[in-house]
Amino acid sequence: GEQITACGALRYSAVDSNPLSVYVMHPFWNTIVKIFPTWLAPNLITFSGFLLLVFNFFLMAYFDPDFYASAPEHQHVPNGVWVVVGLLNFIAYTLDGVDGKQARRTNSSTPLGELFDHGLDSWACVYFVVTVYSTFGRGSTGVSVFVLYLLLWVVLFSFILSHWEKYNTGILFLPWGYDISQVTISIVYIVTAIVGVEAWYAPFLFNFLYRDLFTTMIIACALTVTLPMSLYNFYKAYKNNTLKHHSVYEIMLPLVSPVLLFVLCTSWIFVSPMDILEVHPRLFYFMVGTAFANISCQLIVCQMSSTRCQPLNWMLLPIALQRNTSPLPVNCIPHPGTHPLWSGRGEPAEQAFQYTTLLTKETHAGLTRNGGRENQLAVCRSTVNICCKYL
């Protein structure tokens, strides 16, 4: 269905045509939202759901720090943990679907609420993707950390594609893959608790393993559903002459920074003398997801305020600079009084940690700026100042 909300000068328009969402989840959410008192702020509901995903991420990091817990002859994650993770994932998904209904129910829709909701959604991508990885993990029965890295980017590009559509058409077409993936992931967690991770070792069909099904579903959903529907919606806006931008350069601007982030991070993986993705996969995924969330938040601000998207995100600077350092194989804990980004001391994981800290500060600042209407030049100046402090 189509949802249109007016917030002062801002007009929020979203289309959700997924049958699972329209005929199953929305009726369910309409019932759930009536449980909440009218004084409960929608942003609190949004933040609570996000914190549940963060909790799942760190819970699995405790029981499966290096993604080998699901491999044969390794100590597996307790079954009770899978139940907790599955329930919390579904609750987080429910809260994400209810927050907007609570805002319309209490007439409290704001530009800040839209930024807060979709901004946290962009950051949540890395948390639920990395958490579900623990069901298969690495090793002979799982997928490599590099394959998971590529699958993470499939999810991230699927997310940014919907906001790229809104930047050009003014309408947010919600991707089908999100609802399907969240319900499926929650079920997989519960099934894992019942049958154990050993059940995923067996072939699904002939020699086709469950890990192959997991990989195929993500890629197929992106290539056969998300991408074609995005192109179709874009083409329909073009035929109806409702595009907000008409030159190819302006249309493609929002995709420059995400593509550059992918190129920089992927090149870092291949040139890293410490083989950072193999040594610190969870930290590297976290850095990529945080950087991507910052880029997404700036795009969301631009589409809400009808301002021009900047071609480059200055938060990419630390990643570009790290390639000029000469990291030494030392302890992962940063040296007191030094900054690995500048001195070249410390392995790339230290650089990722420093960069993540920097990005977290900027993301927080971006989420608290009066509905995202602050002058973009001031945002860039603030970003450069933060970079300079660490460099």
mmCIF file of C-alpha atoms in Angstrom, residues 149-306:
data_model
loop_
_atom_site.group_PDB
_atom_site.id
_atom_site.type_symbol
_atom_site.label_atom_id
_atom_site.label_comp_id
_atom_site.label_asym_id
_atom_site.label_seq_id
_atom_site.Cartn_x
_atom_site.Cartn_y
_atom_site.Cartn_z
ATOM 1 C CA TYR A 149 31.694 -9.635 2.645
ATOM 2 C CA LEU A 150 30.301 -9.706 -0.902
ATOM 3 C CA LEU A 151 26.880 -10.818 0.348
ATOM 4 C CA LEU A 152 26.924 -7.942 2.830
ATOM 5 C CA TRP A 153 27.466 -5.561 -0.059
ATOM 6 C CA VAL A 154 24.550 -7.109 -1.946
ATOM 7 C CA VAL A 155 22.338 -6.208 1.026
ATOM 8 C CA LEU A 156 23.853 -2.736 1.377
ATOM 9 C CA PHE A 157 23.409 -1.905 -2.304
ATOM 10 C CA SER A 158 19.817 -3.197 -2.158
ATOM 11 C CA PHE A 159 19.186 -0.749 0.669
ATOM 12 C CA ILE A 160 20.834 2.249 -0.978
ATOM 13 C CA LEU A 161 19.003 1.499 -4.219
ATOM 14 C CA SER A 162 15.611 2.204 -2.635
ATOM 15 C CA HIS A 163 16.815 5.570 -1.317
ATOM 16 C CA TRP A 164 18.429 6.346 -4.651
ATOM 17 C CA GLU A 165 14.954 5.830 -6.127
ATOM 18 C CA LYS A 166 13.434 8.263 -3.650
ATOM 19 C CA TYR A 167 16.162 10.829 -4.346
ATOM 20 C CA ASN A 168 15.164 10.767 -8.016
ATOM 21 C CA THR A 169 11.414 10.065 -7.867
ATOM 22 C CA GLY A 170 10.330 11.454 -4.490
ATOM 23 C CA ILE A 171 8.770 8.097 -3.546
ATOM 24 C CA LEU A 172 10.363 5.425 -1.351
ATOM 25 C CA PHE A 173 9.653 1.995 -2.843
ATOM 26 C CA LEU A 174 10.268 -0.410 0.025
ATOM 27 C CA PRO A 175 12.286 -3.457 -1.124
ATOM 28 C CA TRP A 176 10.573 -6.833 -1.069
ATOM 29 C CA GLY A 177 13.676 -8.599 0.171
ATOM 30 C CA TYR A 178 13.637 -6.942 3.587
ATOM 31 C CA ASP A 179 10.399 -8.456 4.895
ATOM 32 C CA ILE A 180 11.116 -11.857 3.396
ATOM 33 C CA SER A 181 14.648 -11.924 4.815
ATOM 34 C CA GLN A 182 13.627 -10.861 8.333
ATOM 35 C CA VAL A 183 10.918 -13.499 8.645
ATOM 36 C CA THR A 184 13.196 -16.156 7.137
ATOM 37 C CA ILE A 185 16.127 -15.254 9.393
ATOM 38 C CA SER A 186 13.977 -15.418 12.515
ATOM 39 C CA ILE A 187 12.702 -18.862 11.504
ATOM 40 C CA VAL A 188 16.237 -20.087 10.734
ATOM 41 C CA TYR A 189 17.398 -19.096 14.224
ATOM 42 C CA ILE A 190 14.565 -21.032 15.887
ATOM 43 C CA VAL A 191 15.071 -24.058 13.641
ATOM 44 C CA THR A 192 18.793 -24.010 14.448
ATOM 45 C CA ALA A 193 17.972 -24.105 18.157
ATOM 46 C CA ILE A 194 15.758 -27.186 17.592
ATOM 47 C CA VAL A 195 17.824 -29.269 15.175
ATOM 48 C CA GLY A 196 21.317 -27.896 15.894
ATOM 49 C CA VAL A 197 23.869 -26.431 13.490
ATOM 50 C CA GLU A 198 24.787 -29.950 12.386
ATOM 51 C CA ALA A 199 21.553 -30.063 10.374
ATOM 52 C CA TRP A 200 22.955 -27.432 8.016
ATOM 53 C CA TYR A 201 25.887 -29.724 7.137
ATOM 54 C CA ALA A 202 23.678 -32.076 5.101
ATOM 55 C CA PRO A 203 22.940 -31.364 1.424
ATOM 56 C CA PHE A 204 19.683 -29.557 0.738
ATOM 57 C CA LEU A 205 19.212 -31.153 -2.675
ATOM 58 C CA PHE A 206 21.679 -33.555 -4.285
ATOM 59 C CA ASN A 207 25.050 -31.870 -3.562
ATOM 60 C CA PHE A 208 23.493 -28.449 -3.041
ATOM 61 C CA LEU A 209 24.257 -27.456 0.570
ATOM 62 C CA TYR A 210 22.226 -25.118 2.765
ATOM 63 C CA ARG A 211 25.070 -22.612 2.670
ATOM 64 C CA ASP A 212 24.688 -22.556 -1.124
ATOM 65 C CA LEU A 213 20.945 -22.001 -0.707
ATOM 66 C CA PHE A 214 21.673 -19.138 1.695
ATOM 67 C CA THR A 215 24.032 -17.494 -0.794
ATOM 68 C CA THR A 216 21.775 -18.099 -3.785
ATOM 69 C CA MET A 217 18.692 -16.649 -2.080
ATOM 70 C CA ILE A 218 20.424 -13.366 -1.248
ATOM 71 C CA ILE A 219 21.876 -12.908 -4.728
ATOM 72 C CA ALA A 220 18.716 -14.071 -6.527
ATOM 73 C CA CYS A 221 16.508 -11.752 -4.473
ATOM 74 C CA ALA A 222 18.715 -8.790 -5.364
ATOM 75 C CA LEU A 223 19.041 -9.611 -9.067
ATOM 76 C CA THR A 224 15.539 -10.894 -9.815
ATOM 77 C CA VAL A 225 13.410 -8.753 -7.472
ATOM 78 C CA THR A 226 15.100 -5.674 -5.999
ATOM 79 C CA LEU A 227 17.074 -4.489 -9.036
ATOM 80 C CA PRO A 228 14.362 -5.110 -11.689
ATOM 81 C CA MET A 229 11.688 -3.422 -9.553
ATOM 82 C CA SER A 230 13.934 -0.416 -8.948
ATOM 83 C CA LEU A 231 14.622 -0.033 -12.647
ATOM 84 C CA TYR A 232 10.921 -0.458 -13.426
ATOM 85 C CA ASN A 233 9.904 2.218 -10.903
ATOM 86 C CA PHE A 234 12.584 4.530 -12.232
ATOM 87 C CA TYR A 235 11.466 3.944 -15.823
ATOM 88 C CA LYS A 236 7.836 4.597 -14.859
ATOM 89 C CA ALA A 237 8.816 7.924 -13.275
ATOM 90 C CA TYR A 238 10.784 8.774 -16.418
ATOM 91 C CA LYS A 239 7.805 8.024 -18.690
ATOM 92 C CA ASN A 240 5.491 10.073 -16.464
ATOM 93 C CA ASN A 241 8.003 12.927 -16.454
ATOM 94 C CA THR A 242 8.091 12.992 -12.645
ATOM 95 C CA LEU A 243 11.856 12.598 -12.179
ATOM 96 C CA LYS A 244 13.382 15.210 -9.889
ATOM 97 C CA HIS A 245 16.693 15.112 -11.788
ATOM 98 C CA HIS A 246 17.174 14.808 -15.535
ATOM 99 C CA SER A 247 20.896 14.587 -16.274
ATOM 100 C CA VAL A 248 22.626 11.222 -15.929
ATOM 101 C CA TYR A 249 25.310 12.804 -13.749
ATOM 102 C CA GLU A 250 22.809 14.190 -11.226
ATOM 103 C CA ILE A 251 20.822 10.962 -11.227
ATOM 104 C CA MET A 252 23.864 8.804 -10.459
ATOM 105 C CA LEU A 253 25.454 11.123 -7.858
ATOM 106 C CA PRO A 254 24.133 9.235 -4.788
ATOM 107 C CA LEU A 255 25.800 6.011 -5.967
ATOM 108 C CA VAL A 256 29.310 7.463 -6.279
ATOM 109 C CA SER A 257 30.243 7.278 -2.582
ATOM 110 C CA PRO A 258 28.835 3.757 -1.974
ATOM 111 C CA VAL A 259 30.676 2.423 -5.023
ATOM 112 C CA LEU A 260 33.868 4.177 -3.947
ATOM 113 C CA LEU A 261 33.512 2.743 -0.447
ATOM 114 C CA PHE A 262 33.183 -0.739 -1.956
ATOM 115 C CA VAL A 263 36.256 -0.221 -4.154
ATOM 116 C CA LEU A 264 38.390 1.149 -1.305
ATOM 117 C CA CYS A 265 37.410 -1.566 1.169
ATOM 118 C CA THR A 266 37.840 -4.349 -1.361
ATOM 119 C CA SER A 267 41.250 -3.069 -2.412
ATOM 120 C CA TRP A 268 42.205 -2.848 1.271
ATOM 121 C CA ILE A 269 41.358 -6.537 1.652
ATOM 122 C CA PHE A 270 43.614 -7.534 -1.245
ATOM 123 C CA VAL A 271 46.582 -5.301 -0.372
ATOM 124 C CA SER A 272 46.462 -5.709 3.413
ATOM 125 C CA PRO A 273 49.778 -7.216 4.584
ATOM 126 C CA MET A 274 48.033 -8.470 7.713
ATOM 127 C CA ASP A 275 45.174 -10.138 5.775
ATOM 128 C CA ILE A 276 42.739 -8.056 7.811
ATOM 129 C CA LEU A 277 39.516 -9.712 6.652
ATOM 130 C CA GLU A 278 40.728 -13.165 7.667
ATOM 131 C CA VAL A 279 42.162 -11.977 10.981
ATOM 132 C CA HIS A 280 39.459 -9.508 12.047
ATOM 133 C CA PRO A 281 36.362 -10.158 9.909
ATOM 134 C CA ARG A 282 33.796 -8.982 12.454
ATOM 135 C CA LEU A 283 35.588 -5.674 13.035
ATOM 136 C CA PHE A 284 36.014 -5.115 9.302
ATOM 137 C CA TYR A 285 32.310 -5.771 8.629
ATOM 138 C CA PHE A 286 31.432 -3.353 11.419
ATOM 139 C CA MET A 287 33.617 -0.647 9.886
ATOM 140 C CA VAL A 288 32.087 -1.128 6.422
ATOM 141 C CA GLY A 289 28.550 -1.042 7.813
ATOM 142 C CA THR A 290 29.219 2.096 9.844
ATOM 143 C CA ALA A 291 30.788 3.930 6.913
ATOM 144 C CA PHE A 292 27.877 2.897 4.712
ATOM 145 C CA ALA A 293 25.372 4.156 7.301
ATOM 146 C CA ASN A 294 27.043 7.571 7.288
ATOM 147 C CA ILE A 295 26.763 7.765 3.494
ATOM 148 C CA SER A 296 23.133 6.645 3.638
ATOM 149 C CA CYS A 297 22.238 9.232 6.287
ATOM 150 C CA GLN A 298 23.641 12.039 4.163
ATOM 151 C CA LEU A 299 21.617 10.803 1.178
ATOM 152 C CA ILE A 300 18.469 10.676 3.314
ATOM 153 C CA VAL A 301 19.086 14.260 4.441
ATOM 154 C CA CYS A 302 19.464 15.363 0.817
ATOM 155 C CA GLN A 303 16.279 13.667 -0.348
ATOM 156 C CA MET A 304 14.279 15.097 2.566
ATOM 157 C CA SER A 305 15.562 18.653 2.143
ATOM 158 C CA SER A 306 15.567 18.506 -1.695
#
